[in-house]
PDB file of C-alpha atoms in Angstrom:
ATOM      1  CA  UNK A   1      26.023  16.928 -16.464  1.00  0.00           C
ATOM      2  CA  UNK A   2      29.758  16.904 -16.161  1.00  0.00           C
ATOM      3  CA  UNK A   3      29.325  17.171 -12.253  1.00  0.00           C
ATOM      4  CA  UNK A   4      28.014  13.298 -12.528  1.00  0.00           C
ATOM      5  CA  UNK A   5      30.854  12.087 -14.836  1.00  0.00           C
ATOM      6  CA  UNK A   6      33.280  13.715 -11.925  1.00  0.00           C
ATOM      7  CA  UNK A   7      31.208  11.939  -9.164  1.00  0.00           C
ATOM      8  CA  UNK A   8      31.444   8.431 -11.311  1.00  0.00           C
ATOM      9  CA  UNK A   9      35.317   8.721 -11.417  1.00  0.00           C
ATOM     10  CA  UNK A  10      36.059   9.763  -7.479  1.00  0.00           C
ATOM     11  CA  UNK A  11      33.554   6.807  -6.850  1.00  0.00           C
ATOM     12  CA  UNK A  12      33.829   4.704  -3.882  1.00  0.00           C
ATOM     13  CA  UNK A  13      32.512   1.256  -3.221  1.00  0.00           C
ATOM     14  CA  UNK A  14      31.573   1.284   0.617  1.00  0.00           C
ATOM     15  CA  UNK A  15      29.416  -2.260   0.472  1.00  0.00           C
ATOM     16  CA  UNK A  16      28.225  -4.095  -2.112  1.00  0.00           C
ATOM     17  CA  UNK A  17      25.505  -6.717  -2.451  1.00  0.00           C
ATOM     18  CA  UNK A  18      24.138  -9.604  -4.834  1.00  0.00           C
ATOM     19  CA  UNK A  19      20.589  -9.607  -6.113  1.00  0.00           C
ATOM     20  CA  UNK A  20      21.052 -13.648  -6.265  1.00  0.00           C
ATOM     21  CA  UNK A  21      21.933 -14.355  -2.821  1.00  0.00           C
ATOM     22  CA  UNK A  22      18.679 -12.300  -1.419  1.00  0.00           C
ATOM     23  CA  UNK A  23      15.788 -14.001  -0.065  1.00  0.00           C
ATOM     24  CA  UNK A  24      11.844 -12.543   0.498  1.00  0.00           C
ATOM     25  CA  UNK A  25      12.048 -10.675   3.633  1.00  0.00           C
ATOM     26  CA  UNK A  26       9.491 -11.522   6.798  1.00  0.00           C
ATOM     27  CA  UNK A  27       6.824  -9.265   4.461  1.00  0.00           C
ATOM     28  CA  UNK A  28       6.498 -11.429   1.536  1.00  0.00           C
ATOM     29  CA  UNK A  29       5.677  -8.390  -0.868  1.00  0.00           C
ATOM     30  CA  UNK A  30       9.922  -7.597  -0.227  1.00  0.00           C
ATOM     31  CA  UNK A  31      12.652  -9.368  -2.333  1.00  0.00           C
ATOM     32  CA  UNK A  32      15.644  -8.538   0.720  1.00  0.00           C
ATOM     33  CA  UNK A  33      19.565  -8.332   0.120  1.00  0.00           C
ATOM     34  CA  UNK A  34      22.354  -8.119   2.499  1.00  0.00           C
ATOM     35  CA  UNK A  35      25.600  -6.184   2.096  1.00  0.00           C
ATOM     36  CA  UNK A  36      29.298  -7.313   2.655  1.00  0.00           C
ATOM     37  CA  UNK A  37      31.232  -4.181   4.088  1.00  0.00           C
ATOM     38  CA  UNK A  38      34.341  -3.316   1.334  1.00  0.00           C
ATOM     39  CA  UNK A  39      37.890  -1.877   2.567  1.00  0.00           C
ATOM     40  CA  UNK A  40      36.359   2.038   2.548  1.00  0.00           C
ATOM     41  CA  UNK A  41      34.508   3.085   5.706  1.00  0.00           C
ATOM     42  CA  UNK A  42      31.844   5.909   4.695  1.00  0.00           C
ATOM     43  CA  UNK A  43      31.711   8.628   7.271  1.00  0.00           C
ATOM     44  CA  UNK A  44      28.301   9.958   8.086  1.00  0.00           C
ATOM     45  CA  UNK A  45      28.565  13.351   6.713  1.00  0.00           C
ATOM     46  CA  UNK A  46      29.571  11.813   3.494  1.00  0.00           C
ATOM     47  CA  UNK A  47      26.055   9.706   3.862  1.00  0.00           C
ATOM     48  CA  UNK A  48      24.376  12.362   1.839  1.00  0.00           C
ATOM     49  CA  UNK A  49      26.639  11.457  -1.251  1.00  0.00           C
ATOM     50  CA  UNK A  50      25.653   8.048  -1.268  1.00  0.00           C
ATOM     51  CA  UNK A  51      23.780   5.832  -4.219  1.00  0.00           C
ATOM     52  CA  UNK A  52      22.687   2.608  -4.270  1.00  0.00           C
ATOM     53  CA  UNK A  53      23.594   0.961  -8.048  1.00  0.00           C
ATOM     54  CA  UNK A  54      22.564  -2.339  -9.607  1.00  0.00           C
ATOM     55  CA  UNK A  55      23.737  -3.958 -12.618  1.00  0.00           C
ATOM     56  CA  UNK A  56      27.313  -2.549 -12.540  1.00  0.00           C
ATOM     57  CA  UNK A  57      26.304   1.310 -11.919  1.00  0.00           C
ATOM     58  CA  UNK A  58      22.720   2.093 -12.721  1.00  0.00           C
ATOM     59  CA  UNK A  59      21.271   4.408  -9.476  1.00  0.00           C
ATOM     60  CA  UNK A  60      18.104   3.052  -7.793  1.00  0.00           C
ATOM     61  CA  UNK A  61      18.542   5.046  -4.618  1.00  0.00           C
ATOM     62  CA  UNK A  62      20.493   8.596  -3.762  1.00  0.00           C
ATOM     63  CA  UNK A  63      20.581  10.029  -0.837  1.00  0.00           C
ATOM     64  CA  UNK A  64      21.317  13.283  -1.366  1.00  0.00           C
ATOM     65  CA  UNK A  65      18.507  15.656  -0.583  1.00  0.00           C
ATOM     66  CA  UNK A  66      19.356  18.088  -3.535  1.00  0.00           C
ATOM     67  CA  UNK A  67      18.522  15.952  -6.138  1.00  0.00           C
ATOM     68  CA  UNK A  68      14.493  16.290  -5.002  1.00  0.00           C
ATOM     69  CA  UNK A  69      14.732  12.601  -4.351  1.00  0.00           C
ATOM     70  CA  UNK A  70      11.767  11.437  -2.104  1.00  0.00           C
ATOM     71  CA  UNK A  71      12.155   9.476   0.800  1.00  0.00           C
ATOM     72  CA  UNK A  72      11.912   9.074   4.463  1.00  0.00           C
ATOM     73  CA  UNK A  73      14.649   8.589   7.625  1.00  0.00           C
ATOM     74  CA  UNK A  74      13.208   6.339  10.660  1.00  0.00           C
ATOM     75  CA  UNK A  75      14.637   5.356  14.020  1.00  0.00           C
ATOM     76  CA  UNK A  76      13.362   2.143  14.262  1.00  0.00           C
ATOM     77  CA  UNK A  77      14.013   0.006  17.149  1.00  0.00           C
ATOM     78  CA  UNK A  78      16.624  -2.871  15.751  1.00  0.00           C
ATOM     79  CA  UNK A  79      18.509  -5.454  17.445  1.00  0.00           C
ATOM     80  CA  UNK A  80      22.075  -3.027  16.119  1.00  0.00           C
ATOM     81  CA  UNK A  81      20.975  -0.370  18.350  1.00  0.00           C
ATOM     82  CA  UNK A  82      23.796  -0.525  21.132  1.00  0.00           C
ATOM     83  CA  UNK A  83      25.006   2.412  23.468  1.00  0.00           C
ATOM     84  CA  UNK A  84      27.169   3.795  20.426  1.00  0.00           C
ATOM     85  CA  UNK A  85      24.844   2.728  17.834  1.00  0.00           C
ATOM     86  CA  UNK A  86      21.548   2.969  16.053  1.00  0.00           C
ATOM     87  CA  UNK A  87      20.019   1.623  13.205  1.00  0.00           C
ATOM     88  CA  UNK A  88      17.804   3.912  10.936  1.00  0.00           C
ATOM     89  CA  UNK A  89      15.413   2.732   7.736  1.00  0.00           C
ATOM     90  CA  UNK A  90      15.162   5.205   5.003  1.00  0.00           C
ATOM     91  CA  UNK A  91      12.227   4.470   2.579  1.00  0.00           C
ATOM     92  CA  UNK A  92      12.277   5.704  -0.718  1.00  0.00           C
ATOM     93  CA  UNK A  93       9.103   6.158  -2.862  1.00  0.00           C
ATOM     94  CA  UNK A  94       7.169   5.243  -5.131  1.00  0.00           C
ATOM     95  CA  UNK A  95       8.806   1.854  -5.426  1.00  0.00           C
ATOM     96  CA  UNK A  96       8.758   1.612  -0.843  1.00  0.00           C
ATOM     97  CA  UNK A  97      12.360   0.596  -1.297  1.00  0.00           C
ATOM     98  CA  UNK A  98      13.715   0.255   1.866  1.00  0.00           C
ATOM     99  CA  UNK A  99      17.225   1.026   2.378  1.00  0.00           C
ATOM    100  CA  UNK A 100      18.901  -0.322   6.091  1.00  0.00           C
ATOM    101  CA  UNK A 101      22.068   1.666   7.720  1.00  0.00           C
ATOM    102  CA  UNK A 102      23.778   1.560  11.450  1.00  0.00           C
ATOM    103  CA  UNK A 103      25.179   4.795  12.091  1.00  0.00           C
ATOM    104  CA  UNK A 104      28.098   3.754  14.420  1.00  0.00           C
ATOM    105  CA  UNK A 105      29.726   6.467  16.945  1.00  0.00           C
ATOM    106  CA  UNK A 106      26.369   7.921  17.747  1.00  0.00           C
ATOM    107  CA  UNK A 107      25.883   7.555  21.191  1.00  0.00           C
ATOM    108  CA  UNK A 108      22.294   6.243  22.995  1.00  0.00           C
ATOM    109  CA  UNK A 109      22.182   9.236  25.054  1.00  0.00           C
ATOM    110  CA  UNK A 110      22.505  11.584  22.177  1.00  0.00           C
ATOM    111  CA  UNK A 111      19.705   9.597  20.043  1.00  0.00           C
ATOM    112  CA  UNK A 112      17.506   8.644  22.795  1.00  0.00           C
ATOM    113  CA  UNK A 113      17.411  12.778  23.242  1.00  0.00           C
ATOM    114  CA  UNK A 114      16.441  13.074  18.993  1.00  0.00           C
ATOM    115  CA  UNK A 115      13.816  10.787  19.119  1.00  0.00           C
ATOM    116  CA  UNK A 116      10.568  12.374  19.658  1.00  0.00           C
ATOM    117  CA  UNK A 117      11.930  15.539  17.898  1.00  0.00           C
ATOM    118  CA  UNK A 118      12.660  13.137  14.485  1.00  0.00           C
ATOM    119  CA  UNK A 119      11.166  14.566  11.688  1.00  0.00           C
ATOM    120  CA  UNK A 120      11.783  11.529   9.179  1.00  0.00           C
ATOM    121  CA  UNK A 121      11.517  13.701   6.301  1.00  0.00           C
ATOM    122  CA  UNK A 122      14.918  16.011   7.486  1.00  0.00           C
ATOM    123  CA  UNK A 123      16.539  12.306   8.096  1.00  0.00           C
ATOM    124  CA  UNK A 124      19.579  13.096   5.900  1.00  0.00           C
ATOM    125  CA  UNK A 125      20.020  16.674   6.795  1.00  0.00           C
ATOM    126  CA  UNK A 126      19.743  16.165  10.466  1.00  0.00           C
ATOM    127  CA  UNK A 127      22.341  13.498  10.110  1.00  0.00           C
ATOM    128  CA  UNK A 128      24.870  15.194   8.354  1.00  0.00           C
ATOM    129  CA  UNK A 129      24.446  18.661   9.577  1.00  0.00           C
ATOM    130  CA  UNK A 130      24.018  18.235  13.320  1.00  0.00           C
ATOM    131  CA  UNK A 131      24.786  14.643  14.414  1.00  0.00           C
ATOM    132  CA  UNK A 132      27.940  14.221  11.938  1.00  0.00           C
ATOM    133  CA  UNK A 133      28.994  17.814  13.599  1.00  0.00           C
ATOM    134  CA  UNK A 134      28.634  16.699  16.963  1.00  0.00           C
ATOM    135  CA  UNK A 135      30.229  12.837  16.563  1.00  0.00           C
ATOM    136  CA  UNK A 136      32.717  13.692  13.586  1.00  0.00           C
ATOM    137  CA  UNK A 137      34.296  10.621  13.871  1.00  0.00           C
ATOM    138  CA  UNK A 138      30.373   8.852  13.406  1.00  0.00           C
ATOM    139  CA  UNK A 139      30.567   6.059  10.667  1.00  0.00           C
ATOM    140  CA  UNK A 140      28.028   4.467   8.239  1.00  0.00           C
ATOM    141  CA  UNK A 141      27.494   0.585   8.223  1.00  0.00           C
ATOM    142  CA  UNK A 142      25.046  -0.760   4.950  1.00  0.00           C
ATOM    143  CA  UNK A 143      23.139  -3.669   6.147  1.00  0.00           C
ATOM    144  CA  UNK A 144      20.084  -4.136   3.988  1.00  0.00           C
ATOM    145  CA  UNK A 145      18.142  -3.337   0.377  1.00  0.00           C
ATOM    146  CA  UNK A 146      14.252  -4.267   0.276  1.00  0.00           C
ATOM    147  CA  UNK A 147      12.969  -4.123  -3.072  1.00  0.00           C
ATOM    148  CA  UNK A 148       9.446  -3.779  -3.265  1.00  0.00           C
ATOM    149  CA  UNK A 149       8.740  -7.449  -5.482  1.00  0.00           C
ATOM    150  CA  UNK A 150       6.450  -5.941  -7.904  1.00  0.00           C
ATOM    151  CA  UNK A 151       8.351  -2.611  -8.814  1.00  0.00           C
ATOM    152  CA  UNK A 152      11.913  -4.982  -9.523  1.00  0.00           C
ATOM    153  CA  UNK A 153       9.967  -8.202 -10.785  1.00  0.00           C
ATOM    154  CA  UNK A 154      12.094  -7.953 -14.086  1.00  0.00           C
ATOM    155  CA  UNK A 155      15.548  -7.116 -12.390  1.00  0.00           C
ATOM    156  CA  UNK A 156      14.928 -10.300  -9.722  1.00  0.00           C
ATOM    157  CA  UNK A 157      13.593 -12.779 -12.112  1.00  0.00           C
ATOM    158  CA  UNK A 158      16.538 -12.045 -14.243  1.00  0.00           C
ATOM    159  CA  UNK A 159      19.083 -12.096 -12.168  1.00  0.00           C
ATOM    160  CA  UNK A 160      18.230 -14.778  -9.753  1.00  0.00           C
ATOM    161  CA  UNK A 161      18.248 -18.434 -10.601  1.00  0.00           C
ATOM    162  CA  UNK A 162      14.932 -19.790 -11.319  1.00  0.00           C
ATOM    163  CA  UNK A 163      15.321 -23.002  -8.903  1.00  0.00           C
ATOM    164  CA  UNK A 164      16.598 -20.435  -6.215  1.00  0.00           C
ATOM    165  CA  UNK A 165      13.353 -18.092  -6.846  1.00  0.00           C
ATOM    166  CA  UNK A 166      10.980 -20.700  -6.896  1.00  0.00           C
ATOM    167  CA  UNK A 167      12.509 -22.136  -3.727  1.00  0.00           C
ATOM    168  CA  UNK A 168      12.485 -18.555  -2.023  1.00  0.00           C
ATOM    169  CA  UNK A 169       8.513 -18.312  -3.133  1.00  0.00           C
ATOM    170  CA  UNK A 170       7.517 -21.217  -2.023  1.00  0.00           C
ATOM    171  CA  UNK A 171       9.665 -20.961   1.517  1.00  0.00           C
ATOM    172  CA  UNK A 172       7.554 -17.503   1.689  1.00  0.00           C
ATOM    173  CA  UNK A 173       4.107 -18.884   0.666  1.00  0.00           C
ATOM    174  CA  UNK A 174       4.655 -21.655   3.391  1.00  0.00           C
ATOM    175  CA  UNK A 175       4.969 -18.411   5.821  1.00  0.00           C
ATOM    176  CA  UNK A 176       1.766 -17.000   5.093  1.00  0.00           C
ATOM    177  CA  UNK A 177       1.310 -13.222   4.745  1.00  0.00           C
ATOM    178  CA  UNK A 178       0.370 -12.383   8.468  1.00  0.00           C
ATOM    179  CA  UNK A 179       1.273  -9.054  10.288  1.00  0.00           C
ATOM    180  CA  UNK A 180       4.352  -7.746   8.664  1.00  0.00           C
ATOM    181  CA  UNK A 181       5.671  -5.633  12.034  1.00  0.00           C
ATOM    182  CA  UNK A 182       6.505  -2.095  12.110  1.00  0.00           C
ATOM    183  CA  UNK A 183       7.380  -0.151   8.326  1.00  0.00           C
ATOM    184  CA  UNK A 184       8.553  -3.191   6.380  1.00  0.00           C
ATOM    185  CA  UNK A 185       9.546  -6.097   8.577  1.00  0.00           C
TER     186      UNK A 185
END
């Protein structure tokens, strides 16, 4: 509609990742990419306005609740947790995409206190509504995409060399599949 064509234009780039320079993540059945922070800084209540794109602009992942989108907000316990940090994993279905943010300016008293009240399906909503509210100047870091292998087999073995895929394969083969640790590590 001609909401999305204004959205496209007022578009901001807040990170932005390559498919190429990913690797398979500590569970094999993951293809994982990193993001390099751009100029922009997102603020958290702007967090529900975000989408992930690939390929120059197509949308794999939205966060805004409105657009009956499902997916899931989890405090995980992460090495970027800090006393004004913490690190949260959204996971979006059916593909399990996992999508990796640090919500900076939130302090460790204030989401020690949310934590046993965290209803992972109100992740977006809770953040914007009451924690953005609370720590208005709270800021969004991207760290990680994990693309579930067999739901973005075409888009990876397109776009990443083949000597670099069958490198990555065989480094993860060598690894075994194991326990893969809590949600998707």
């Amino acid at each position: 509609d001609d909401d999305d064509d204004d959205d496209e234009d007022n578009a901001v780039v807040y990170a932005s990742a390559d498919l190429r320079t990913g690797s398979y993540a500590n569970n094999p059945r993951f293809w994982k990419v990193t993001f390099v922070p751009k100029a922009s800084t997102c603020r958290l209540v702007d967090l529900q306005y975000v989408r992930v794109c690939v390929g120059g602009g197509f949308p794999i992942l939205c966060l805004d609740s409105r657009r009956n989108v499902v997916f899931e907000g989890f405090l995980d316990n992460d090495e970027a947790d800090s006393d004004t940090s913490k690190c949260l994993n959204f996971c979006f279905c059916p593909d399990a995409t996992w999508f990796e943010v640090v919500i900076h300016g939130w302090p460790r008293t204030a989401w020690e206190d949310m934590v046993d009240e965290w209803d992972p399906e109100h992740a977006i909503q809770i953040l914007v509504e009451e924690v953005a509210s609370d720590y208005p100047n709270a800021t969004v870091e991207f760290r990680s995409l994990l693309l579930l292998e067999k739901a973005y087999h075409g888009a990876v073995k397109r776009l990443v060399p083949k000597d670099k895929l069958m490198a990555a394969r065989a480094e993860r083969d060598q690894r075994g599949t194991g326990q893969y640790g809590t949600h998707y590590n």
